[in-house]
Structures are given as C-alpha cells and as structure tokens.
PDB file of C-alpha atoms in Angstrom:
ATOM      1  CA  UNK A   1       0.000   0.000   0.000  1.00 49.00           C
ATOM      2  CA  UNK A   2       1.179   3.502  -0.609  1.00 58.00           C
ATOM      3  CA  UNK A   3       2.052   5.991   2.253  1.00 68.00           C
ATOM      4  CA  UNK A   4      -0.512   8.927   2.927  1.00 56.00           C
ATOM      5  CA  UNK A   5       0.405  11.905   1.053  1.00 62.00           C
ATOM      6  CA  UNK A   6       1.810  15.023   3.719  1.00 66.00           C
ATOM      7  CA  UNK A   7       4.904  13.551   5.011  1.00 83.00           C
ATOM      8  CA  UNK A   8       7.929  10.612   4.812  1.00 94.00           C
ATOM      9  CA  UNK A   9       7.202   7.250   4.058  1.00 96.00           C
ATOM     10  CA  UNK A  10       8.755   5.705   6.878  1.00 97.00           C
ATOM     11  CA  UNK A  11       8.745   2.520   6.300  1.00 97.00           C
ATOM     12  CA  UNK A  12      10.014   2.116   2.727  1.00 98.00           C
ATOM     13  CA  UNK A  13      12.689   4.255   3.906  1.00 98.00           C
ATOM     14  CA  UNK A  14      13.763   2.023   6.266  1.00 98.00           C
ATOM     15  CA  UNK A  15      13.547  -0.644   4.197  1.00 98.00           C
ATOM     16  CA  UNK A  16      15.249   1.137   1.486  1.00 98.00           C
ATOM     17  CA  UNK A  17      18.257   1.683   3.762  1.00 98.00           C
ATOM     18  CA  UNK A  18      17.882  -1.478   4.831  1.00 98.00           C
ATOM     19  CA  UNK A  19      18.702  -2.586   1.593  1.00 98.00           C
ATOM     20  CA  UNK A  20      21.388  -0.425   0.815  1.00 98.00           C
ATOM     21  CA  UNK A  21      23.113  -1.712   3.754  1.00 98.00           C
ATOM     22  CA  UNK A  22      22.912  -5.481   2.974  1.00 98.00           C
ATOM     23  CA  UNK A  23      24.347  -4.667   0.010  1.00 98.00           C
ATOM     24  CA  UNK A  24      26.953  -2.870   0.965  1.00 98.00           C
ATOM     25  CA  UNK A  25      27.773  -5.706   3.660  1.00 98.00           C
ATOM     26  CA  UNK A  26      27.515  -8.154   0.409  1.00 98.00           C
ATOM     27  CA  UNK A  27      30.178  -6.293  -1.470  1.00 98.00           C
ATOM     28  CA  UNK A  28      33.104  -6.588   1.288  1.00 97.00           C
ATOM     29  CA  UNK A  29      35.924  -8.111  -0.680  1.00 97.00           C
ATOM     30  CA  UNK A  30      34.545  -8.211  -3.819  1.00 98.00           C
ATOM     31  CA  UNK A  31      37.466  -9.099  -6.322  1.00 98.00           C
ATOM     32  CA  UNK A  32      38.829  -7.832  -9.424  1.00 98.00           C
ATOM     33  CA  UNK A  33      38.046 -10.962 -11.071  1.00 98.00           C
ATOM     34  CA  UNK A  34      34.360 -11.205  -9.814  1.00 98.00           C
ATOM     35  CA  UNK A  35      33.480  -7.539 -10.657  1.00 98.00           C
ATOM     36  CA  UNK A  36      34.446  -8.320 -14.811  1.00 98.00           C
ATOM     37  CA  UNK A  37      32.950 -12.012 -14.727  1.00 98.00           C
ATOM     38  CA  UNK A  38      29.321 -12.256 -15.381  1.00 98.00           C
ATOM     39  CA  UNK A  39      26.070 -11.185 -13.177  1.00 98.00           C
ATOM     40  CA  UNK A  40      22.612 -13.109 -13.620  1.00 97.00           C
ATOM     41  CA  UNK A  41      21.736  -9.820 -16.571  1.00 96.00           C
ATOM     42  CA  UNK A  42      22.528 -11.069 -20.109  1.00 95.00           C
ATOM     43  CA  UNK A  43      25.693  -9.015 -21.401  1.00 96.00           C
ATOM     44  CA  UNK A  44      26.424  -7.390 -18.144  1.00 98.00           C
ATOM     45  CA  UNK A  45      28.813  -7.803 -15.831  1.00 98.00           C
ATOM     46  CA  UNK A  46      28.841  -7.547 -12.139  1.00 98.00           C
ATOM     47  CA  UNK A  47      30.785  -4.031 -12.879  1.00 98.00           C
ATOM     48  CA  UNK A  48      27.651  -3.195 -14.854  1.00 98.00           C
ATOM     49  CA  UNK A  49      25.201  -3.818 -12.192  1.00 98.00           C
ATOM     50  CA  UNK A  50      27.006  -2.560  -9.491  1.00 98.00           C
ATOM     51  CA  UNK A  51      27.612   0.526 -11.529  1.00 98.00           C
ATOM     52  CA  UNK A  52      24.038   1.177 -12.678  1.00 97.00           C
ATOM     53  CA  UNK A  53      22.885   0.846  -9.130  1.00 98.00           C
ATOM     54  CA  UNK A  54      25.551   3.916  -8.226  1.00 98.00           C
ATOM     55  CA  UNK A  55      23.988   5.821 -10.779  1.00 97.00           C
ATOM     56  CA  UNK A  56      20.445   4.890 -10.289  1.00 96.00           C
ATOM     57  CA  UNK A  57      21.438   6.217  -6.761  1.00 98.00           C
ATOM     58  CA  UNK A  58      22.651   9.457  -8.365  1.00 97.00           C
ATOM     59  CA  UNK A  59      19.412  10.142 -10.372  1.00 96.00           C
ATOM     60  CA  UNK A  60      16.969   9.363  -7.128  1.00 97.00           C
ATOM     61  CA  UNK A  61      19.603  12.018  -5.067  1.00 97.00           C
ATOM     62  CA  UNK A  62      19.150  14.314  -8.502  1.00 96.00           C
ATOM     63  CA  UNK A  63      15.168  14.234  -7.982  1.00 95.00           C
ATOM     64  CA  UNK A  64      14.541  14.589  -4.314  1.00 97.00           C
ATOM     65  CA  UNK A  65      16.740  17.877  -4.252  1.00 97.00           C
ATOM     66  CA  UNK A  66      14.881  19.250  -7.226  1.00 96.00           C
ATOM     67  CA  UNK A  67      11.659  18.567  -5.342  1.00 95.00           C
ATOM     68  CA  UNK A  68      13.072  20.185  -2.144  1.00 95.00           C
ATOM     69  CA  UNK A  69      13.864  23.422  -4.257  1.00 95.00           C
ATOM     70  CA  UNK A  70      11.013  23.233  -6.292  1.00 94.00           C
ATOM     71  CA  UNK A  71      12.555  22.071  -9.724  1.00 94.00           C
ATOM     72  CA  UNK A  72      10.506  18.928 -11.715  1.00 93.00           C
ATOM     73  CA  UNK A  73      13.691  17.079 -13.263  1.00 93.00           C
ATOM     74  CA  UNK A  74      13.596  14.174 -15.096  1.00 92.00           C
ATOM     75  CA  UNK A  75      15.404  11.386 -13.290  1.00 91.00           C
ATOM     76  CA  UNK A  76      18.611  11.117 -16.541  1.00 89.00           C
ATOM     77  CA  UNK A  77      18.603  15.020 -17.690  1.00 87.00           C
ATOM     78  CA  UNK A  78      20.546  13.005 -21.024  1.00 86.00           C
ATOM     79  CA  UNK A  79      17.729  10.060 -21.088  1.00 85.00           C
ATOM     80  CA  UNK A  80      18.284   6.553 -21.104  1.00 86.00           C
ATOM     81  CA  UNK A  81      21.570   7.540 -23.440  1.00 89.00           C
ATOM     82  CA  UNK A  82      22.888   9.004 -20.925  1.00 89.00           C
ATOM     83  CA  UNK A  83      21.920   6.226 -18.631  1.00 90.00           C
ATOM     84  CA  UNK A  84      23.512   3.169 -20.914  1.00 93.00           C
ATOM     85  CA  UNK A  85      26.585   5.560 -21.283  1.00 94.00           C
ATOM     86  CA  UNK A  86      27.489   6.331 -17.859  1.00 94.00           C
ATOM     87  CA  UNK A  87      27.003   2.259 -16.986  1.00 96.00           C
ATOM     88  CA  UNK A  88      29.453   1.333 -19.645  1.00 96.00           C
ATOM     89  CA  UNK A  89      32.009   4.206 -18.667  1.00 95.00           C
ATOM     90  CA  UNK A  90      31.986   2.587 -15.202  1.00 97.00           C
ATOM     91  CA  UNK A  91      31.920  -1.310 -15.438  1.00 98.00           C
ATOM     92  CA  UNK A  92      35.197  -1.747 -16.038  1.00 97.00           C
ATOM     93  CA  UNK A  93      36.592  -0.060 -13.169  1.00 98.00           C
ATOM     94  CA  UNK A  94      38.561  -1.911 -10.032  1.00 98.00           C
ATOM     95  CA  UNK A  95      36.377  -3.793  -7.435  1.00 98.00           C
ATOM     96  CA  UNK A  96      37.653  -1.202  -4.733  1.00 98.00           C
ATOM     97  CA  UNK A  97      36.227   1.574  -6.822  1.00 98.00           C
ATOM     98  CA  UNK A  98      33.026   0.076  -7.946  1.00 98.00           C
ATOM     99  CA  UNK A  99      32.097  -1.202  -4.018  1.00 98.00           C
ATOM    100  CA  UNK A 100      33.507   2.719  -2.745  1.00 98.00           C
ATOM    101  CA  UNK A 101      30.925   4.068  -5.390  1.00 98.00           C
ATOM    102  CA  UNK A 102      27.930   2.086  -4.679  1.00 98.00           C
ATOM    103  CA  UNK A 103      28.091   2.449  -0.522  1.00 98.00           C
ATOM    104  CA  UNK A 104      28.927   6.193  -1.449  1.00 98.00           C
ATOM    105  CA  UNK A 105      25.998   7.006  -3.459  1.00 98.00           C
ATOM    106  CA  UNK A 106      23.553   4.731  -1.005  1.00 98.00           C
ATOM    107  CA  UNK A 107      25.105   7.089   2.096  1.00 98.00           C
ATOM    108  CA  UNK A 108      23.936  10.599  -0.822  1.00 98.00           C
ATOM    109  CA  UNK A 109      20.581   8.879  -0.732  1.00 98.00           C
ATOM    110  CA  UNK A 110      19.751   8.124   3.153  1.00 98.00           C
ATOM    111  CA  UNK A 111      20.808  11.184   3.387  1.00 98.00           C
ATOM    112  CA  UNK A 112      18.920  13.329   0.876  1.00 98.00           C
ATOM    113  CA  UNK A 113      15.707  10.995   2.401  1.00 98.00           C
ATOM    114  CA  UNK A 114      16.916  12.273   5.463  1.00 97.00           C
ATOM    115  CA  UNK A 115      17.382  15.842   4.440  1.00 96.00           C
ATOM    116  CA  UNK A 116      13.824  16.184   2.195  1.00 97.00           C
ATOM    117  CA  UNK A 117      11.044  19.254   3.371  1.00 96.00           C
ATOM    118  CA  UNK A 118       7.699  17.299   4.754  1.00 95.00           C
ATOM    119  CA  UNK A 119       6.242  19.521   1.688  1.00 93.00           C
ATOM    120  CA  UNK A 120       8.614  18.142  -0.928  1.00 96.00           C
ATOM    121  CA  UNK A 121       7.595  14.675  -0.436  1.00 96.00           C
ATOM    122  CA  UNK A 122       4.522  14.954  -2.632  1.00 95.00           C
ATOM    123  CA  UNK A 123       6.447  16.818  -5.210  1.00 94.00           C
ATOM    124  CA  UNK A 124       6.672  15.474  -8.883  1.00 92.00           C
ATOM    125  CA  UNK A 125       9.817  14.588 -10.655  1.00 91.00           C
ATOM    126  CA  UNK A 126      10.248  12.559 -14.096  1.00 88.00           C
ATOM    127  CA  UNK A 127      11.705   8.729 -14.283  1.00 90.00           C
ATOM    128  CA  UNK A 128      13.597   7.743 -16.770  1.00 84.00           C
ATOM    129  CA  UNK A 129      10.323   5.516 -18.714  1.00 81.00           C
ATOM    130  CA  UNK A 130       8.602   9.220 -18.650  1.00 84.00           C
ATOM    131  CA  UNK A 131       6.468   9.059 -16.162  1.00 87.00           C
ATOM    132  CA  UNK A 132       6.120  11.066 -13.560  1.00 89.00           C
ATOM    133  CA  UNK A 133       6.181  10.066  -9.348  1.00 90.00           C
ATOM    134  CA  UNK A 134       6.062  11.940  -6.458  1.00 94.00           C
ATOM    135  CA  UNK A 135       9.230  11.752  -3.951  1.00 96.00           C
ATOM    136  CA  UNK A 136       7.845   9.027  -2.467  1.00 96.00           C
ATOM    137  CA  UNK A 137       7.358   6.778  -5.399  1.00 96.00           C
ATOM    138  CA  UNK A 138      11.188   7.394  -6.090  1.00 96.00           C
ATOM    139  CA  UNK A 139      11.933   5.779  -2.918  1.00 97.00           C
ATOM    140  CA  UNK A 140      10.041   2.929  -3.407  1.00 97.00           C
ATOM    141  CA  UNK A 141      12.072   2.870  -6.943  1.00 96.00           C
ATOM    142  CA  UNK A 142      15.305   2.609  -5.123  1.00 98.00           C
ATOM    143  CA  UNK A 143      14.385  -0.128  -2.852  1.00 98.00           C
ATOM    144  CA  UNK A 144      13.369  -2.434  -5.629  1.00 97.00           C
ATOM    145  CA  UNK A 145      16.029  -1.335  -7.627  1.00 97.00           C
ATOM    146  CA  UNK A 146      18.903  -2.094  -5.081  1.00 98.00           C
ATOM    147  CA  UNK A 147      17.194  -5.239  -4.054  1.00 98.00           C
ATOM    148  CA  UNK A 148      16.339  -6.790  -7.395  1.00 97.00           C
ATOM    149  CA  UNK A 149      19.814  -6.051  -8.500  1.00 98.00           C
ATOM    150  CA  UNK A 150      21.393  -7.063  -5.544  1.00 98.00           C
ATOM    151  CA  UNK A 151      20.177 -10.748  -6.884  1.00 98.00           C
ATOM    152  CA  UNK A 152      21.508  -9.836 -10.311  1.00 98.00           C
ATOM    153  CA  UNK A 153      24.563  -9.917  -9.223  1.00 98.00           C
ATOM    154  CA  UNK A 154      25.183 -13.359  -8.736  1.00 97.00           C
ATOM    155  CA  UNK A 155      26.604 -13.318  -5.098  1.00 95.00           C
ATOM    156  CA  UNK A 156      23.685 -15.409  -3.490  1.00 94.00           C
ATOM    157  CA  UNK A 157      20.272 -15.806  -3.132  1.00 93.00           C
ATOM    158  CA  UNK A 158      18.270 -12.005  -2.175  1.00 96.00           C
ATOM    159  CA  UNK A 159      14.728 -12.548  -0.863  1.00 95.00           C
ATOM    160  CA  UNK A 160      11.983 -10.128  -1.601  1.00 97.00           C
ATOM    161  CA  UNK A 161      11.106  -8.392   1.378  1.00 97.00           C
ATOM    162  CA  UNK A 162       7.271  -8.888   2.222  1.00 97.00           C
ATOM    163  CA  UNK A 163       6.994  -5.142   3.007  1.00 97.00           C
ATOM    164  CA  UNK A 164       8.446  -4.337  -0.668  1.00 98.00           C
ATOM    165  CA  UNK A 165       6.274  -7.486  -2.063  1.00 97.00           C
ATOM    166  CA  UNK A 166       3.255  -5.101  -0.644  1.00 97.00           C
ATOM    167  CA  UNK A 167       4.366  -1.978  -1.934  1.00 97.00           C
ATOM    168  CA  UNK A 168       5.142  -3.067  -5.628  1.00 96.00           C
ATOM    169  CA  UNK A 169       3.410  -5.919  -6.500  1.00 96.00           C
ATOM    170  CA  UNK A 170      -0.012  -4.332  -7.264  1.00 95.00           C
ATOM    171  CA  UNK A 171       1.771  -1.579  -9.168  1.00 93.00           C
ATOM    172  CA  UNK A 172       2.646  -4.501 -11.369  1.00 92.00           C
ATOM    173  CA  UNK A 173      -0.543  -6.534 -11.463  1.00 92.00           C
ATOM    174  CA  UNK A 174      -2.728  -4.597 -13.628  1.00 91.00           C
ATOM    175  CA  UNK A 175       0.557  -4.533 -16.444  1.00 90.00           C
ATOM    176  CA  UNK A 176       0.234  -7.800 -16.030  1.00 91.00           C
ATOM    177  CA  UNK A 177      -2.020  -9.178 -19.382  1.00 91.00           C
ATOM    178  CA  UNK A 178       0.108  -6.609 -21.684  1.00 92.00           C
ATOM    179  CA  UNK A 179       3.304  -9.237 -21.343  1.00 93.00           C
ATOM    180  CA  UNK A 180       1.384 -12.584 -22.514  1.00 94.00           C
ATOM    181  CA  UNK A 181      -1.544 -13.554 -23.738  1.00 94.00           C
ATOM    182  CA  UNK A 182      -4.475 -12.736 -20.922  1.00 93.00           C
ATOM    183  CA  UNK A 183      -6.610 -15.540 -22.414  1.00 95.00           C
ATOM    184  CA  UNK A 184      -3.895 -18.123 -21.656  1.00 94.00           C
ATOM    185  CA  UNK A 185      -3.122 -15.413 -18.323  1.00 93.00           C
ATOM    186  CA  UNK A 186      -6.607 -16.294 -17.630  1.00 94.00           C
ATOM    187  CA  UNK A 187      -6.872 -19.642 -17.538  1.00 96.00           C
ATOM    188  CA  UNK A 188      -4.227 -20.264 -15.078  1.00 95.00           C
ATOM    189  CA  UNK A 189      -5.570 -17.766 -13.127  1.00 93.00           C
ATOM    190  CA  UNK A 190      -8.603 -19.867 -12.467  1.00 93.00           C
ATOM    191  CA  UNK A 191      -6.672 -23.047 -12.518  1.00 96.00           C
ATOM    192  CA  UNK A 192      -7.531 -24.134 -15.951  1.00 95.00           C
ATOM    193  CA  UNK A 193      -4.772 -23.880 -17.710  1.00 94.00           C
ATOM    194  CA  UNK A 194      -0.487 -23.795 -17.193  1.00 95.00           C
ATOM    195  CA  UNK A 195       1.252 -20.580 -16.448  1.00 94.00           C
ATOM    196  CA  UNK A 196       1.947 -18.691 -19.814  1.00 93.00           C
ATOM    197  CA  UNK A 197       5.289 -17.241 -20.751  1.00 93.00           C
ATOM    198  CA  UNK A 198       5.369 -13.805 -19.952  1.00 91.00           C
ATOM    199  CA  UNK A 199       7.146 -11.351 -22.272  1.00 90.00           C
ATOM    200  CA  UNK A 200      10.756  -9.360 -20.306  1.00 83.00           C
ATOM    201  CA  UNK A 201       9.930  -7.291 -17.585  1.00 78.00           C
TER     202      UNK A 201
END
C-alpha cells in the first residue's frame, strides 16, 4: 500500500536503507576478477550492475533535491543515453572503486531521504520511462532497484522483502495481461490452464 500523502514514508525508507546496507555488507571483498565475470543480466557484468545501481542512486539524489527546491527534473537530464553511457564508462573499473561508489551514493541517498522538506515529499519529478512520481514513489524505486539487482549480481540468493512485495506488486498486477496472452493469463488464473510465458519485464 502507498504511504498517505503530507509527510515521509517511513517505512520504505527504512527498508530502502535497509537494503542499501545489505548490500553494501555483500560487497566486502569483492574481487577484481568477480566484478568483470558475469552477473545473472545477459551481457552485463557484475561491474555493470554494481555501476548502474551507483547511478540509479545518483538520479533518485538528482530528484529529491529538485523537489526540495522546487525544480521537476527528469530522473537522466541526457535520457536513457545518458543512462547506458554512464554504466558502460563505469563497469570496467577496479572492485575497490566500484564497491567505494555504490556504498557512497547509497550514504547521498539516506541522506537526501533524510534531508527532504515534509512539503517536498509529494512533489513530482520525471523517471527515466517518462512518467512522472512523487518523492515518495522514487523511494520505493530505489528499494526495488537495489534489491532486485542485488540478486543480479550473482553473489547469493536475495529474498523479496514482504513489506516491498506489498508496496510493488499491485503496481505490477494490472501490467500484467500486456506481457502474454491474458486468455492463456486467464486460464491459469482460475486453474484451468499452465502458467503462460510472460514477455521481459
């Protein structure tokens, strides 16, 4: 369920730092080696990963303190160019620098959650698919981003956290019949039929 509009969303802050922290925690003595070998993502690395989710971090700092001073900004000012570019600029780099990035930009978010005017919190900023959230819904973003990618990397198994699994998954329900076939969807909804395949998220 979503927060009430007029202040913080408490508690996918705290589970947003939550995240942020097991991940962290998860990257102590990461090697060289493991950072260019594969992740779970087709054609990415773990240097990719780990380097979109510093930048991801970036772009959810860039929005919350254009909605504290009043400025609607899209979450990549260059677009999803900018966002592929940036990624591949940074995947190749050293394990040290890739693990000092991603704990630094987590710290810029708590704190810019931390920092945010009750009244900004219903502002409006722009992701990076065009549409546009309030503060709030870019926290949520940055939880499931950070713990859905955390799995991507390939470093063991990350549960879904119920509280998350409350907050997202009927934002994704109703998308739901536009990645199969919602006859087929159907069926197996009412147990007469097998799960269909379900186009990439």
């Amino acid at each position: 369920m979503s927060p009430s509009a007029g202040g913080p969303p408490a508690g996918w802050i705290e589970g947003c730092v939550a995240a942020q922290s097991a991940l962290g925690a998860a990257l102590e003595g990461l090697s060289d080696a493991t950072a260019r070998g594969p992740s779970l993502l087709p054609g990415w690395s773990v240097g990719h990963v780990l380097t979109h989710i510093a930048r991801n971090a970036d772009s959810v700092v860039w929005r919350l303190e254009g909605a504290a001073c009043g400025e609607r900004r899209d979450q990549y000012p260059g677009g999803l160019e900018q966002r592929r570019a940036d990624i591949e600029v940074g995947a190749g780099r050293p394990a040290a620098e890739l693990v000092r990035d991603v704990r630094g930009t987590s710290a810029a978010v708590e704190r810019a959650m931390t920092d945010l005017p009750p009244a900004a919190w219903d502002a409006p900023s722009r992701t990076s698919r065009g549409v546009v959230e309030s503060s709030r819904d870019a926290v949520l973003s940055r939880w499931r981003e950070v713990v859905v990618h955390h799995g991507d990397l390939g470093l063991g198994a990350v549960p879904l956290p119920p509280e998350l699994v409350d907050a997202w998954l009927p934002r994704e329900l109703p998308h739901l019949a536009e990645r199969t076939d919602p006859a087929r969807l159907l069926a197996w909804l009412i147990g007469r039929g097998d799960p269909p395949a379900l186009a990439a998220w």
